[in-house]
């Protein structure tokens, strides 16, 4: 069975969020299953990876976007270093940039990527068994292979759409139809949602099946999906919730080259303290105090707007009895507030930016991980934290609800129902009580490290879905 994963992100090539981690791991684990050949196709980015490894041109052609003729080159990484074949689509002026997102012409960018991929497969007579489309950036693929005459060769190929985050749907005005491949305009309804072209809605309508990255998130979409609630209810018969896994080759405290001192469940209690002491020294924190951490994008869906208020209030109410470290970037106002707090409070440190190596060090050092998410389709951070013996303090939503049960029910972390500062501080107070009870804290650290979040189970579930 041949599977092509289409995505705008893939770790370690280009990463903005959890999408990259999933696409960088799932096909690798699928390829460990007999008879499966999973590949990844993504846009070309001018990042270190493309210069550190060798690529060869496997296709060179042209597509039209309106009256513009665009060159399409498909480059293949020659060594399969990631555990799967990696193809990168290069289109001068659109798919040859530094970053995946943040450009004013994103609609043209993602449309050209999808059209370029399908043009390559059609021209080279490559007909996979499954096209696995990740998020709205590839959401028009199911529509185009069934309705665009140019891609008649691919008609009937099964398509799976995975919703990593339904907050982003890629809506476009109808004038963008002039830049799409020709199709029977009687089929316009398969693109439309509330007067806009909505790639995510189109994916749900046209794909063979669609998945969310946790069962809990699928349940939430039926009642909260930024306007698509009725659509997901209409198409529920082809909806599946499959929890993400983590790449245990990358996220392994015993072998992780990014942390200062490696450890396993036998020596974790001792070695985590060494990592914590080193990190605290670097950021001017007191290693004798419990260390809370936040790692992620500064976005309201992640609850990052709560951080400034949460930080000063938790420090004040605990009488300086805790440390907090924050790693992330995003909203400029939140960034500025955190920088100001960093200059005022000795119990708080922040590092602005995306720094993969530092995130590993924090997981290996922190006592507690804060995830005050309003929306969390799956969440990988809580799984990374538990793998490294760090206790998650999370809102009871989406994938967090599926993976972190409260300690009062014999679970692995501390839950709060409402993502507000009062509820979070209450959960942090409970965490401080756990920290003071050394026997309970030690047991929690060691038991969390034993949780199995590896990709094997989820990879098998996807394979069963493909076969069905």
JSON list of N, CA and C in Angstrom, two decimals, residues 296-343:
[
{"chain": "A", "resi": 296, "resn": "UNK", "atom": "N", "xyz": [5.10, 26.91, 23.96]},
{"chain": "A", "resi": 296, "resn": "UNK", "atom": "CA", "xyz": [4.13, 26.92, 22.86]},
{"chain": "A", "resi": 296, "resn": "UNK", "atom": "C", "xyz": [3.95, 28.27, 22.22]},
{"chain": "A", "resi": 297, "resn": "UNK", "atom": "N", "xyz": [2.99, 28.32, 21.30]},
{"chain": "A", "resi": 297, "resn": "UNK", "atom": "CA", "xyz": [2.69, 29.55, 20.60]},
{"chain": "A", "resi": 297, "resn": "UNK", "atom": "C", "xyz": [1.91, 30.50, 21.51]},
{"chain": "A", "resi": 298, "resn": "UNK", "atom": "N", "xyz": [2.20, 31.78, 21.37]},
{"chain": "A", "resi": 298, "resn": "UNK", "atom": "CA", "xyz": [1.47, 32.80, 22.13]},
{"chain": "A", "resi": 298, "resn": "UNK", "atom": "C", "xyz": [0.19, 33.14, 21.36]},
{"chain": "A", "resi": 299, "resn": "UNK", "atom": "N", "xyz": [-0.80, 32.26, 21.51]},
{"chain": "A", "resi": 299, "resn": "UNK", "atom": "CA", "xyz": [-2.08, 32.43, 20.83]},
{"chain": "A", "resi": 299, "resn": "UNK", "atom": "C", "xyz": [-3.19, 32.23, 21.85]},
{"chain": "A", "resi": 300, "resn": "UNK", "atom": "N", "xyz": [-4.34, 32.86, 21.62]},
{"chain": "A", "resi": 300, "resn": "UNK", "atom": "CA", "xyz": [-5.44, 32.77, 22.57]},
{"chain": "A", "resi": 300, "resn": "UNK", "atom": "C", "xyz": [-5.95, 31.34, 22.70]},
{"chain": "A", "resi": 301, "resn": "UNK", "atom": "N", "xyz": [-5.91, 30.57, 21.61]},
{"chain": "A", "resi": 301, "resn": "UNK", "atom": "CA", "xyz": [-6.39, 29.19, 21.70]},
{"chain": "A", "resi": 301, "resn": "UNK", "atom": "C", "xyz": [-5.52, 28.38, 22.66]},
{"chain": "A", "resi": 302, "resn": "UNK", "atom": "N", "xyz": [-4.25, 28.78, 22.83]},
{"chain": "A", "resi": 302, "resn": "UNK", "atom": "CA", "xyz": [-3.36, 28.11, 23.76]},
{"chain": "A", "resi": 302, "resn": "UNK", "atom": "C", "xyz": [-3.45, 28.69, 25.17]},
{"chain": "A", "resi": 303, "resn": "UNK", "atom": "N", "xyz": [-4.29, 29.70, 25.34]},
{"chain": "A", "resi": 303, "resn": "UNK", "atom": "CA", "xyz": [-4.41, 30.35, 26.64]},
{"chain": "A", "resi": 303, "resn": "UNK", "atom": "C", "xyz": [-3.22, 31.23, 26.98]},
{"chain": "A", "resi": 304, "resn": "UNK", "atom": "N", "xyz": [-2.41, 31.58, 25.99]},
{"chain": "A", "resi": 304, "resn": "UNK", "atom": "CA", "xyz": [-1.19, 32.36, 26.26]},
{"chain": "A", "resi": 304, "resn": "UNK", "atom": "C", "xyz": [-1.51, 33.78, 26.73]},
{"chain": "A", "resi": 305, "resn": "UNK", "atom": "N", "xyz": [-2.67, 34.30, 26.36]},
{"chain": "A", "resi": 305, "resn": "UNK", "atom": "CA", "xyz": [-3.05, 35.64, 26.82]},
{"chain": "A", "resi": 305, "resn": "UNK", "atom": "C", "xyz": [-3.26, 35.68, 28.33]},
{"chain": "A", "resi": 306, "resn": "UNK", "atom": "N", "xyz": [-3.43, 34.52, 28.96]},
{"chain": "A", "resi": 306, "resn": "UNK", "atom": "CA", "xyz": [-3.60, 34.45, 30.41]},
{"chain": "A", "resi": 306, "resn": "UNK", "atom": "C", "xyz": [-2.27, 34.50, 31.15]},
{"chain": "A", "resi": 307, "resn": "UNK", "atom": "N", "xyz": [-1.18, 34.25, 30.45]},
{"chain": "A", "resi": 307, "resn": "UNK", "atom": "CA", "xyz": [0.11, 34.09, 31.11]},
{"chain": "A", "resi": 307, "resn": "UNK", "atom": "C", "xyz": [0.55, 35.30, 31.93]},
{"chain": "A", "resi": 308, "resn": "UNK", "atom": "N", "xyz": [0.52, 36.51, 31.39]},
{"chain": "A", "resi": 308, "resn": "UNK", "atom": "CA", "xyz": [1.01, 37.65, 32.19]},
{"chain": "A", "resi": 308, "resn": "UNK", "atom": "C", "xyz": [0.31, 37.77, 33.54]},
{"chain": "A", "resi": 309, "resn": "UNK", "atom": "N", "xyz": [-1.02, 37.72, 33.53]},
{"chain": "A", "resi": 309, "resn": "UNK", "atom": "CA", "xyz": [-1.77, 37.81, 34.78]},
{"chain": "A", "resi": 309, "resn": "UNK", "atom": "C", "xyz": [-1.48, 36.61, 35.67]},
{"chain": "A", "resi": 310, "resn": "UNK", "atom": "N", "xyz": [-1.42, 35.44, 35.07]},
{"chain": "A", "resi": 310, "resn": "UNK", "atom": "CA", "xyz": [-1.17, 34.21, 35.81]},
{"chain": "A", "resi": 310, "resn": "UNK", "atom": "C", "xyz": [0.19, 34.23, 36.51]},
{"chain": "A", "resi": 311, "resn": "UNK", "atom": "N", "xyz": [1.19, 34.76, 35.84]},
{"chain": "A", "resi": 311, "resn": "UNK", "atom": "CA", "xyz": [2.55, 34.74, 36.38]},
{"chain": "A", "resi": 311, "resn": "UNK", "atom": "C", "xyz": [2.65, 35.59, 37.65]},
{"chain": "A", "resi": 312, "resn": "UNK", "atom": "N", "xyz": [2.23, 36.85, 37.56]},
{"chain": "A", "resi": 312, "resn": "UNK", "atom": "CA", "xyz": [2.43, 37.71, 38.74]},
{"chain": "A", "resi": 312, "resn": "UNK", "atom": "C", "xyz": [1.51, 37.31, 39.89]},
{"chain": "A", "resi": 313, "resn": "UNK", "atom": "N", "xyz": [0.29, 36.85, 39.57]},
{"chain": "A", "resi": 313, "resn": "UNK", "atom": "CA", "xyz": [-0.62, 36.44, 40.63]},
{"chain": "A", "resi": 313, "resn": "UNK", "atom": "C", "xyz": [-0.15, 35.17, 41.32]},
{"chain": "A", "resi": 314, "resn": "UNK", "atom": "N", "xyz": [0.34, 34.19, 40.55]},
{"chain": "A", "resi": 314, "resn": "UNK", "atom": "CA", "xyz": [0.78, 32.94, 41.16]},
{"chain": "A", "resi": 314, "resn": "UNK", "atom": "C", "xyz": [2.03, 33.15, 42.02]},
{"chain": "A", "resi": 315, "resn": "UNK", "atom": "N", "xyz": [2.93, 34.03, 41.56]},
{"chain": "A", "resi": 315, "resn": "UNK", "atom": "CA", "xyz": [4.12, 34.33, 42.35]},
{"chain": "A", "resi": 315, "resn": "UNK", "atom": "C", "xyz": [3.72, 35.04, 43.65]},
{"chain": "A", "resi": 316, "resn": "UNK", "atom": "N", "xyz": [2.79, 35.99, 43.53]},
{"chain": "A", "resi": 316, "resn": "UNK", "atom": "CA", "xyz": [2.33, 36.75, 44.69]},
{"chain": "A", "resi": 316, "resn": "UNK", "atom": "C", "xyz": [1.62, 35.85, 45.69]},
{"chain": "A", "resi": 317, "resn": "UNK", "atom": "N", "xyz": [0.69, 35.02, 45.20]},
{"chain": "A", "resi": 317, "resn": "UNK", "atom": "CA", "xyz": [-0.12, 34.21, 46.09]},
{"chain": "A", "resi": 317, "resn": "UNK", "atom": "C", "xyz": [0.66, 33.07, 46.74]},
{"chain": "A", "resi": 318, "resn": "UNK", "atom": "N", "xyz": [1.74, 32.66, 46.09]},
{"chain": "A", "resi": 318, "resn": "UNK", "atom": "CA", "xyz": [2.58, 31.60, 46.68]},
{"chain": "A", "resi": 318, "resn": "UNK", "atom": "C", "xyz": [3.70, 32.21, 47.52]},
{"chain": "A", "resi": 319, "resn": "UNK", "atom": "N", "xyz": [3.71, 33.54, 47.65]},
{"chain": "A", "resi": 319, "resn": "UNK", "atom": "CA", "xyz": [4.75, 34.26, 48.38]},
{"chain": "A", "resi": 319, "resn": "UNK", "atom": "C", "xyz": [6.15, 33.93, 47.82]},
{"chain": "A", "resi": 320, "resn": "UNK", "atom": "N", "xyz": [6.20, 33.89, 46.48]},
{"chain": "A", "resi": 320, "resn": "UNK", "atom": "CA", "xyz": [7.48, 33.61, 45.82]},
{"chain": "A", "resi": 320, "resn": "UNK", "atom": "C", "xyz": [7.93, 32.18, 45.98]},
{"chain": "A", "resi": 321, "resn": "UNK", "atom": "N", "xyz": [6.97, 31.26, 46.21]},
{"chain": "A", "resi": 321, "resn": "UNK", "atom": "CA", "xyz": [7.33, 29.88, 46.46]},
{"chain": "A", "resi": 321, "resn": "UNK", "atom": "C", "xyz": [7.39, 29.00, 45.24]},
{"chain": "A", "resi": 322, "resn": "UNK", "atom": "N", "xyz": [7.50, 29.59, 44.05]},
{"chain": "A", "resi": 322, "resn": "UNK", "atom": "CA", "xyz": [7.60, 28.80, 42.82]},
{"chain": "A", "resi": 322, "resn": "UNK", "atom": "C", "xyz": [8.37, 29.58, 41.76]},
{"chain": "A", "resi": 323, "resn": "UNK", "atom": "N", "xyz": [8.83, 28.87, 40.76]},
{"chain": "A", "resi": 323, "resn": "UNK", "atom": "CA", "xyz": [9.46, 29.46, 39.57]},
{"chain": "A", "resi": 323, "resn": "UNK", "atom": "C", "xyz": [8.60, 29.17, 38.36]},
{"chain": "A", "resi": 324, "resn": "UNK", "atom": "N", "xyz": [8.63, 30.07, 37.37]},
{"chain": "A", "resi": 324, "resn": "UNK", "atom": "CA", "xyz": [7.95, 29.84, 36.10]},
{"chain": "A", "resi": 324, "resn": "UNK", "atom": "C", "xyz": [8.90, 30.20, 34.97]},
{"chain": "A", "resi": 325, "resn": "UNK", "atom": "N", "xyz": [8.95, 29.33, 33.96]},
{"chain": "A", "resi": 325, "resn": "UNK", "atom": "CA", "xyz": [9.74, 29.63, 32.76]},
{"chain": "A", "resi": 325, "resn": "UNK", "atom": "C", "xyz": [8.82, 29.47, 31.55]},
{"chain": "A", "resi": 326, "resn": "UNK", "atom": "N", "xyz": [8.91, 30.38, 30.61]},
{"chain": "A", "resi": 326, "resn": "UNK", "atom": "CA", "xyz": [8.07, 30.38, 29.42]},
{"chain": "A", "resi": 326, "resn": "UNK", "atom": "C", "xyz": [8.95, 30.42, 28.18]},
{"chain": "A", "resi": 327, "resn": "UNK", "atom": "N", "xyz": [8.67, 29.50, 27.25]},
{"chain": "A", "resi": 327, "resn": "UNK", "atom": "CA", "xyz": [9.35, 29.48, 25.95]},
{"chain": "A", "resi": 327, "resn": "UNK", "atom": "C", "xyz": [8.29, 29.53, 24.87]},
{"chain": "A", "resi": 328, "resn": "UNK", "atom": "N", "xyz": [8.40, 30.50, 23.97]},
{"chain": "A", "resi": 328, "resn": "UNK", "atom": "CA", "xyz": [7.45, 30.57, 22.87]},
{"chain": "A", "resi": 328, "resn": "UNK", "atom": "C", "xyz": [7.52, 31.89, 22.14]},
{"chain": "A", "resi": 329, "resn": "UNK", "atom": "N", "xyz": [6.62, 32.05, 21.20]},
{"chain": "A", "resi": 329, "resn": "UNK", "atom": "CA", "xyz": [6.55, 33.30, 20.43]},
{"chain": "A", "resi": 329, "resn": "UNK", "atom": "C", "xyz": [5.18, 33.38, 19.79]},
{"chain": "A", "resi": 330, "resn": "UNK", "atom": "N", "xyz": [4.86, 34.54, 19.26]},
{"chain": "A", "resi": 330, "resn": "UNK", "atom": "CA", "xyz": [3.57, 34.72, 18.60]},
{"chain": "A", "resi": 330, "resn": "UNK", "atom": "C", "xyz": [3.08, 36.14, 18.76]},
{"chain": "A", "resi": 331, "resn": "UNK", "atom": "N", "xyz": [1.99, 36.32, 19.48]},
{"chain": "A", "resi": 331, "resn": "UNK", "atom": "CA", "xyz": [1.39, 37.62, 19.68]},
{"chain": "A", "resi": 331, "resn": "UNK", "atom": "C", "xyz": [2.41, 38.61, 20.26]},
{"chain": "A", "resi": 332, "resn": "UNK", "atom": "N", "xyz": [2.63, 39.71, 19.56]},
{"chain": "A", "resi": 332, "resn": "UNK", "atom": "CA", "xyz": [3.68, 40.66, 19.95]},
{"chain": "A", "resi": 332, "resn": "UNK", "atom": "C", "xyz": [3.37, 41.32, 21.29]},
{"chain": "A", "resi": 333, "resn": "UNK", "atom": "N", "xyz": [2.10, 41.56, 21.58]},
{"chain": "A", "resi": 333, "resn": "UNK", "atom": "CA", "xyz": [1.73, 42.20, 22.84]},
{"chain": "A", "resi": 333, "resn": "UNK", "atom": "C", "xyz": [2.03, 41.28, 24.02]},
{"chain": "A", "resi": 334, "resn": "UNK", "atom": "N", "xyz": [1.73, 40.00, 23.85]},
{"chain": "A", "resi": 334, "resn": "UNK", "atom": "CA", "xyz": [2.03, 39.03, 24.90]},
{"chain": "A", "resi": 334, "resn": "UNK", "atom": "C", "xyz": [3.54, 38.93, 25.10]},
{"chain": "A", "resi": 335, "resn": "UNK", "atom": "N", "xyz": [4.28, 38.91, 24.01]},
{"chain": "A", "resi": 335, "resn": "UNK", "atom": "CA", "xyz": [5.74, 38.85, 24.10]},
{"chain": "A", "resi": 335, "resn": "UNK", "atom": "C", "xyz": [6.28, 40.03, 24.92]},
{"chain": "A", "resi": 336, "resn": "UNK", "atom": "N", "xyz": [5.76, 41.23, 24.65]},
{"chain": "A", "resi": 336, "resn": "UNK", "atom": "CA", "xyz": [6.24, 42.42, 25.36]},
{"chain": "A", "resi": 336, "resn": "UNK", "atom": "C", "xyz": [5.89, 42.37, 26.84]},
{"chain": "A", "resi": 337, "resn": "UNK", "atom": "N", "xyz": [4.68, 41.91, 27.16]},
{"chain": "A", "resi": 337, "resn": "UNK", "atom": "CA", "xyz": [4.29, 41.80, 28.56]},
{"chain": "A", "resi": 337, "resn": "UNK", "atom": "C", "xyz": [5.20, 40.83, 29.32]},
{"chain": "A", "resi": 338, "resn": "UNK", "atom": "N", "xyz": [5.52, 39.70, 28.68]},
{"chain": "A", "resi": 338, "resn": "UNK", "atom": "CA", "xyz": [6.37, 38.70, 29.33]},
{"chain": "A", "resi": 338, "resn": "UNK", "atom": "C", "xyz": [7.78, 39.22, 29.54]},
{"chain": "A", "resi": 339, "resn": "UNK", "atom": "N", "xyz": [8.29, 39.96, 28.58]},
{"chain": "A", "resi": 339, "resn": "UNK", "atom": "CA", "xyz": [9.62, 40.55, 28.72]},
{"chain": "A", "resi": 339, "resn": "UNK", "atom": "C", "xyz": [9.66, 41.53, 29.91]},
{"chain": "A", "resi": 340, "resn": "UNK", "atom": "N", "xyz": [8.59, 42.31, 30.06]},
{"chain": "A", "resi": 340, "resn": "UNK", "atom": "CA", "xyz": [8.52, 43.26, 31.17]},
{"chain": "A", "resi": 340, "resn": "UNK", "atom": "C", "xyz": [8.47, 42.53, 32.51]},
{"chain": "A", "resi": 341, "resn": "UNK", "atom": "N", "xyz": [7.70, 41.45, 32.59]},
{"chain": "A", "resi": 341, "resn": "UNK", "atom": "CA", "xyz": [7.63, 40.66, 33.82]},
{"chain": "A", "resi": 341, "resn": "UNK", "atom": "C", "xyz": [8.97, 40.02, 34.14]},
{"chain": "A", "resi": 342, "resn": "UNK", "atom": "N", "xyz": [9.68, 39.60, 33.10]},
{"chain": "A", "resi": 342, "resn": "UNK", "atom": "CA", "xyz": [11.00, 38.98, 33.28]},
{"chain": "A", "resi": 342, "resn": "UNK", "atom": "C", "xyz": [11.97, 39.95, 33.95]},
{"chain": "A", "resi": 343, "resn": "UNK", "atom": "N", "xyz": [11.82, 41.23, 33.64]},
{"chain": "A", "resi": 343, "resn": "UNK", "atom": "CA", "xyz": [12.72, 42.23, 34.22]},
{"chain": "A", "resi": 343, "resn": "UNK", "atom": "C", "xyz": [12.35, 42.61, 35.65]}
]
